[in-house]
Amino acid sequence: MTELNLAAEMVSSCSLRLGRGEHETAVKGIRAICQYFGGQMVFLPKFKKEKSETAEEIRGLLADAVGDGAAETMLDVLMSQFGGVPLYIPKENRAFRDELAKEIREKYDGTKEMRGELCRIYNMSFSQIYRLYHRAIEMEHEQKQPSLFSDF
């Protein structure tokens, strides 16, 4: 059974509509939504004519994260494809685990001070930071490791 990843579906849908080369913009916007609403059920209306406090909050979050033009496009996509039903918005550290792992790997310099700073920045425990750091190392090794089955 395939696990549905709402955040990944949202990123994919938004990046398709935003156009070529805008994947990072979509990731940035959806991460902002997960940071704010993560762990909550949210009702997003399907149509713009339905006035919604939640839709306005999301528009504001997206505008702050990616700018007004991209925010409007992303909100249109989210409302048309994911609106009309209550949605559980995953927490950022769950939905964007690999991205967070890469960021932590880049920022960590091995010092005790940076370890504490990362815990504060990402609002995570040391053990969570440690696991993500080592996840990033594993991902680097996987990318460097040639696959025996890549030609199939």
PDB file of C-alpha atoms in Angstrom:
ATOM      1  CA  MET A   1       0.000   0.000   0.000  1.00  0.00           C
ATOM      2  CA  THR A   2       1.359   3.408  -0.980  1.00  0.00           C
ATOM      3  CA  GLU A   3       1.432   6.062   1.707  1.00  0.00           C
ATOM      4  CA  LEU A   4      -0.252   9.334   0.744  1.00  0.00           C
ATOM      5  CA  ASN A   5       2.046  12.249   1.386  1.00  0.00           C
ATOM      6  CA  LEU A   6      -0.146  15.348   1.344  1.00  0.00           C
ATOM      7  CA  ALA A   7       2.740  17.811   1.507  1.00  0.00           C
ATOM      8  CA  ALA A   8       4.513  16.132  -1.434  1.00  0.00           C
ATOM      9  CA  GLU A   9       1.287  16.152  -3.457  1.00  0.00           C
ATOM     10  CA  MET A  10       0.790  19.845  -2.698  1.00  0.00           C
ATOM     11  CA  VAL A  11       4.364  20.658  -3.703  1.00  0.00           C
ATOM     12  CA  SER A  12       4.038  18.663  -6.918  1.00  0.00           C
ATOM     13  CA  SER A  13       0.734  20.277  -7.902  1.00  0.00           C
ATOM     14  CA  CYS A  14       1.928  23.798  -7.115  1.00  0.00           C
ATOM     15  CA  SER A  15       5.284  23.413  -8.889  1.00  0.00           C
ATOM     16  CA  LEU A  16       3.527  22.152 -12.028  1.00  0.00           C
ATOM     17  CA  ARG A  17       1.277  25.206 -12.107  1.00  0.00           C
ATOM     18  CA  LEU A  18       4.053  27.651 -11.226  1.00  0.00           C
ATOM     19  CA  GLY A  19       6.157  26.402 -14.123  1.00  0.00           C
ATOM     20  CA  ARG A  20       9.591  25.089 -14.882  1.00  0.00           C
ATOM     21  CA  GLY A  21      12.244  25.817 -12.283  1.00  0.00           C
ATOM     22  CA  GLU A  22       9.784  26.781  -9.554  1.00  0.00           C
ATOM     23  CA  HIS A  23       9.943  23.605  -7.479  1.00  0.00           C
ATOM     24  CA  GLU A  24      11.899  25.339  -4.699  1.00  0.00           C
ATOM     25  CA  THR A  25       9.274  28.100  -4.577  1.00  0.00           C
ATOM     26  CA  ALA A  26       6.552  25.484  -4.099  1.00  0.00           C
ATOM     27  CA  VAL A  27       8.574  23.727  -1.377  1.00  0.00           C
ATOM     28  CA  LYS A  28       9.127  27.029   0.423  1.00  0.00           C
ATOM     29  CA  GLY A  29       5.406  27.854   0.354  1.00  0.00           C
ATOM     30  CA  ILE A  30       4.185  24.447   1.502  1.00  0.00           C
ATOM     31  CA  ARG A  31       6.820  24.379   4.247  1.00  0.00           C
ATOM     32  CA  ALA A  32       5.441  27.696   5.505  1.00  0.00           C
ATOM     33  CA  ILE A  33       1.958  26.145   5.660  1.00  0.00           C
ATOM     34  CA  CYS A  34       3.296  23.092   7.520  1.00  0.00           C
ATOM     35  CA  GLN A  35       5.202  25.296   9.973  1.00  0.00           C
ATOM     36  CA  TYR A  36       2.076  27.298  10.813  1.00  0.00           C
ATOM     37  CA  PHE A  37      -0.691  24.682  10.630  1.00  0.00           C
ATOM     38  CA  GLY A  38       1.358  21.510  11.233  1.00  0.00           C
ATOM     39  CA  GLY A  39      -0.448  18.910  13.307  1.00  0.00           C
ATOM     40  CA  GLN A  40      -3.898  20.464  12.767  1.00  0.00           C
ATOM     41  CA  MET A  41      -7.022  19.733  10.768  1.00  0.00           C
ATOM     42  CA  VAL A  42      -7.748  22.584   8.364  1.00  0.00           C
ATOM     43  CA  PHE A  43     -10.773  23.182   6.149  1.00  0.00           C
ATOM     44  CA  LEU A  44      -9.905  24.919   2.902  1.00  0.00           C
ATOM     45  CA  PRO A  45     -12.838  25.914   0.684  1.00  0.00           C
ATOM     46  CA  LYS A  46     -12.940  24.610  -2.881  1.00  0.00           C
ATOM     47  CA  PHE A  47     -13.975  27.921  -4.470  1.00  0.00           C
ATOM     48  CA  LYS A  48     -12.697  31.463  -4.029  1.00  0.00           C
ATOM     49  CA  LYS A  49     -16.173  32.933  -3.744  1.00  0.00           C
ATOM     50  CA  GLU A  50     -16.526  31.204  -0.383  1.00  0.00           C
ATOM     51  CA  LYS A  51     -14.950  33.619   2.090  1.00  0.00           C
ATOM     52  CA  SER A  52     -12.705  31.765   4.502  1.00  0.00           C
ATOM     53  CA  GLU A  53     -10.477  32.909   7.322  1.00  0.00           C
ATOM     54  CA  THR A  54      -8.249  29.900   6.722  1.00  0.00           C
ATOM     55  CA  ALA A  55      -7.832  30.732   3.031  1.00  0.00           C
ATOM     56  CA  GLU A  56      -6.840  34.293   3.940  1.00  0.00           C
ATOM     57  CA  GLU A  57      -4.350  33.015   6.519  1.00  0.00           C
ATOM     58  CA  ILE A  58      -2.829  30.665   3.954  1.00  0.00           C
ATOM     59  CA  ARG A  59      -2.677  33.465   1.365  1.00  0.00           C
ATOM     60  CA  GLY A  60      -0.781  35.589   3.897  1.00  0.00           C
ATOM     61  CA  LEU A  61       1.610  32.765   4.786  1.00  0.00           C
ATOM     62  CA  LEU A  62       2.319  32.052   1.140  1.00  0.00           C
ATOM     63  CA  ALA A  63       2.751  35.741   0.289  1.00  0.00           C
ATOM     64  CA  ASP A  64       5.306  36.116   3.082  1.00  0.00           C
ATOM     65  CA  ALA A  65       7.157  32.987   1.956  1.00  0.00           C
ATOM     66  CA  VAL A  66       7.097  33.276  -1.853  1.00  0.00           C
ATOM     67  CA  GLY A  67       5.641  36.641  -2.851  1.00  0.00           C
ATOM     68  CA  ASP A  68       2.156  37.741  -3.902  1.00  0.00           C
ATOM     69  CA  GLY A  69       2.059  36.402  -7.471  1.00  0.00           C
ATOM     70  CA  ALA A  70       3.205  32.888  -6.635  1.00  0.00           C
ATOM     71  CA  ALA A  71       1.046  32.905  -3.485  1.00  0.00           C
ATOM     72  CA  GLU A  72      -2.104  33.572  -5.488  1.00  0.00           C
ATOM     73  CA  THR A  73      -1.266  30.798  -7.957  1.00  0.00           C
ATOM     74  CA  MET A  74      -0.456  28.337  -5.187  1.00  0.00           C
ATOM     75  CA  LEU A  75      -3.642  29.161  -3.283  1.00  0.00           C
ATOM     76  CA  ASP A  76      -5.698  28.592  -6.456  1.00  0.00           C
ATOM     77  CA  VAL A  77      -4.077  25.174  -6.889  1.00  0.00           C
ATOM     78  CA  LEU A  78      -4.540  24.198  -3.247  1.00  0.00           C
ATOM     79  CA  MET A  79      -8.182  25.261  -3.218  1.00  0.00           C
ATOM     80  CA  SER A  80      -9.078  23.558  -6.493  1.00  0.00           C
ATOM     81  CA  GLN A  81      -7.259  20.290  -5.806  1.00  0.00           C
ATOM     82  CA  PHE A  82      -7.368  19.933  -2.027  1.00  0.00           C
ATOM     83  CA  GLY A  83     -10.275  22.185  -0.985  1.00  0.00           C
ATOM     84  CA  GLY A  84     -13.728  21.163   0.130  1.00  0.00           C
ATOM     85  CA  VAL A  85     -12.700  18.606   2.743  1.00  0.00           C
ATOM     86  CA  PRO A  86     -10.914  18.839   6.083  1.00  0.00           C
ATOM     87  CA  LEU A  87      -7.188  18.221   5.644  1.00  0.00           C
ATOM     88  CA  TYR A  88      -4.666  17.123   8.218  1.00  0.00           C
ATOM     89  CA  ILE A  89      -1.607  19.309   7.691  1.00  0.00           C
ATOM     90  CA  PRO A  90       1.525  17.391   8.688  1.00  0.00           C
ATOM     91  CA  LYS A  91       4.197  18.957  10.849  1.00  0.00           C
ATOM     92  CA  GLU A  92       7.143  20.346   8.917  1.00  0.00           C
ATOM     93  CA  ASN A  93       9.694  18.038  10.535  1.00  0.00           C
ATOM     94  CA  ARG A  94       7.673  15.043   9.319  1.00  0.00           C
ATOM     95  CA  ALA A  95       6.672  16.250   5.863  1.00  0.00           C
ATOM     96  CA  PHE A  96      10.043  17.753   4.902  1.00  0.00           C
ATOM     97  CA  ARG A  97      12.363  15.388   6.743  1.00  0.00           C
ATOM     98  CA  ASP A  98      14.947  15.088   3.962  1.00  0.00           C
ATOM     99  CA  GLU A  99      15.088  18.848   3.350  1.00  0.00           C
ATOM    100  CA  LEU A 100      15.553  19.494   7.072  1.00  0.00           C
ATOM    101  CA  ALA A 101      18.252  16.820   7.219  1.00  0.00           C
ATOM    102  CA  LYS A 102      20.189  18.539   4.412  1.00  0.00           C
ATOM    103  CA  GLU A 103      19.850  21.940   6.095  1.00  0.00           C
ATOM    104  CA  ILE A 104      21.053  20.571   9.423  1.00  0.00           C
ATOM    105  CA  ARG A 105      24.001  18.823   7.739  1.00  0.00           C
ATOM    106  CA  GLU A 106      25.002  22.095   6.048  1.00  0.00           C
ATOM    107  CA  LYS A 107      24.700  24.201   9.212  1.00  0.00           C
ATOM    108  CA  TYR A 108      26.235  21.872  11.793  1.00  0.00           C
ATOM    109  CA  ASP A 109      29.908  22.618  12.402  1.00  0.00           C
ATOM    110  CA  GLY A 110      30.503  20.078  15.176  1.00  0.00           C
ATOM    111  CA  THR A 111      30.397  22.508  18.093  1.00  0.00           C
ATOM    112  CA  LYS A 112      28.265  22.235  21.193  1.00  0.00           C
ATOM    113  CA  GLU A 113      26.983  25.782  20.624  1.00  0.00           C
ATOM    114  CA  MET A 114      25.768  25.012  17.102  1.00  0.00           C
ATOM    115  CA  ARG A 115      24.083  21.842  18.350  1.00  0.00           C
ATOM    116  CA  GLY A 116      22.091  23.905  20.836  1.00  0.00           C
ATOM    117  CA  GLU A 117      21.363  26.548  18.222  1.00  0.00           C
ATOM    118  CA  LEU A 118      19.998  23.936  15.794  1.00  0.00           C
ATOM    119  CA  CYS A 119      17.756  22.560  18.533  1.00  0.00           C
ATOM    120  CA  ARG A 120      16.363  26.058  19.064  1.00  0.00           C
ATOM    121  CA  ILE A 121      16.042  26.920  15.357  1.00  0.00           C
ATOM    122  CA  TYR A 122      14.167  23.756  14.451  1.00  0.00           C
ATOM    123  CA  ASN A 123      12.409  23.327  17.812  1.00  0.00           C
ATOM    124  CA  MET A 124      13.671  19.746  18.098  1.00  0.00           C
ATOM    125  CA  SER A 125      15.509  17.690  20.657  1.00  0.00           C
ATOM    126  CA  PHE A 126      19.177  16.842  20.284  1.00  0.00           C
ATOM    127  CA  SER A 127      18.331  13.241  19.411  1.00  0.00           C
ATOM    128  CA  GLN A 128      16.051  14.399  16.575  1.00  0.00           C
ATOM    129  CA  ILE A 129      18.779  16.707  15.248  1.00  0.00           C
ATOM    130  CA  TYR A 130      21.299  13.858  15.550  1.00  0.00           C
ATOM    131  CA  ARG A 131      19.083  11.456  13.588  1.00  0.00           C
ATOM    132  CA  LEU A 132      18.441  14.019  10.844  1.00  0.00           C
ATOM    133  CA  TYR A 133      22.138  14.853  10.603  1.00  0.00           C
ATOM    134  CA  HIS A 134      22.969  11.188  10.090  1.00  0.00           C
ATOM    135  CA  ARG A 135      20.050  10.818   7.660  1.00  0.00           C
ATOM    136  CA  ALA A 136      21.675  13.523   5.502  1.00  0.00           C
ATOM    137  CA  ILE A 137      24.987  11.643   5.582  1.00  0.00           C
ATOM    138  CA  GLU A 138      23.190   8.454   4.486  1.00  0.00           C
ATOM    139  CA  MET A 139      21.494  10.334   1.634  1.00  0.00           C
ATOM    140  CA  GLU A 140      24.873  11.690   0.474  1.00  0.00           C
ATOM    141  CA  HIS A 141      26.325   8.168   0.437  1.00  0.00           C
ATOM    142  CA  GLU A 142      23.302   6.844  -1.464  1.00  0.00           C
ATOM    143  CA  GLN A 143      23.748   9.531  -4.125  1.00  0.00           C
ATOM    144  CA  LYS A 144      27.448   8.732  -4.517  1.00  0.00           C
ATOM    145  CA  GLN A 145      26.933   4.977  -4.546  1.00  0.00           C
ATOM    146  CA  PRO A 146      26.419   3.642  -8.086  1.00  0.00           C
ATOM    147  CA  SER A 147      23.448   1.363  -8.542  1.00  0.00           C
ATOM    148  CA  LEU A 148      23.838  -2.112  -9.981  1.00  0.00           C
ATOM    149  CA  PHE A 149      20.375  -1.834 -11.467  1.00  0.00           C
ATOM    150  CA  SER A 150      20.392   1.699 -12.866  1.00  0.00           C
ATOM    151  CA  ASP A 151      20.347   0.443 -16.475  1.00  0.00           C
ATOM    152  CA  PHE A 152      17.130  -1.516 -16.051  1.00  0.00           C
TER     153      PHE A 152
END
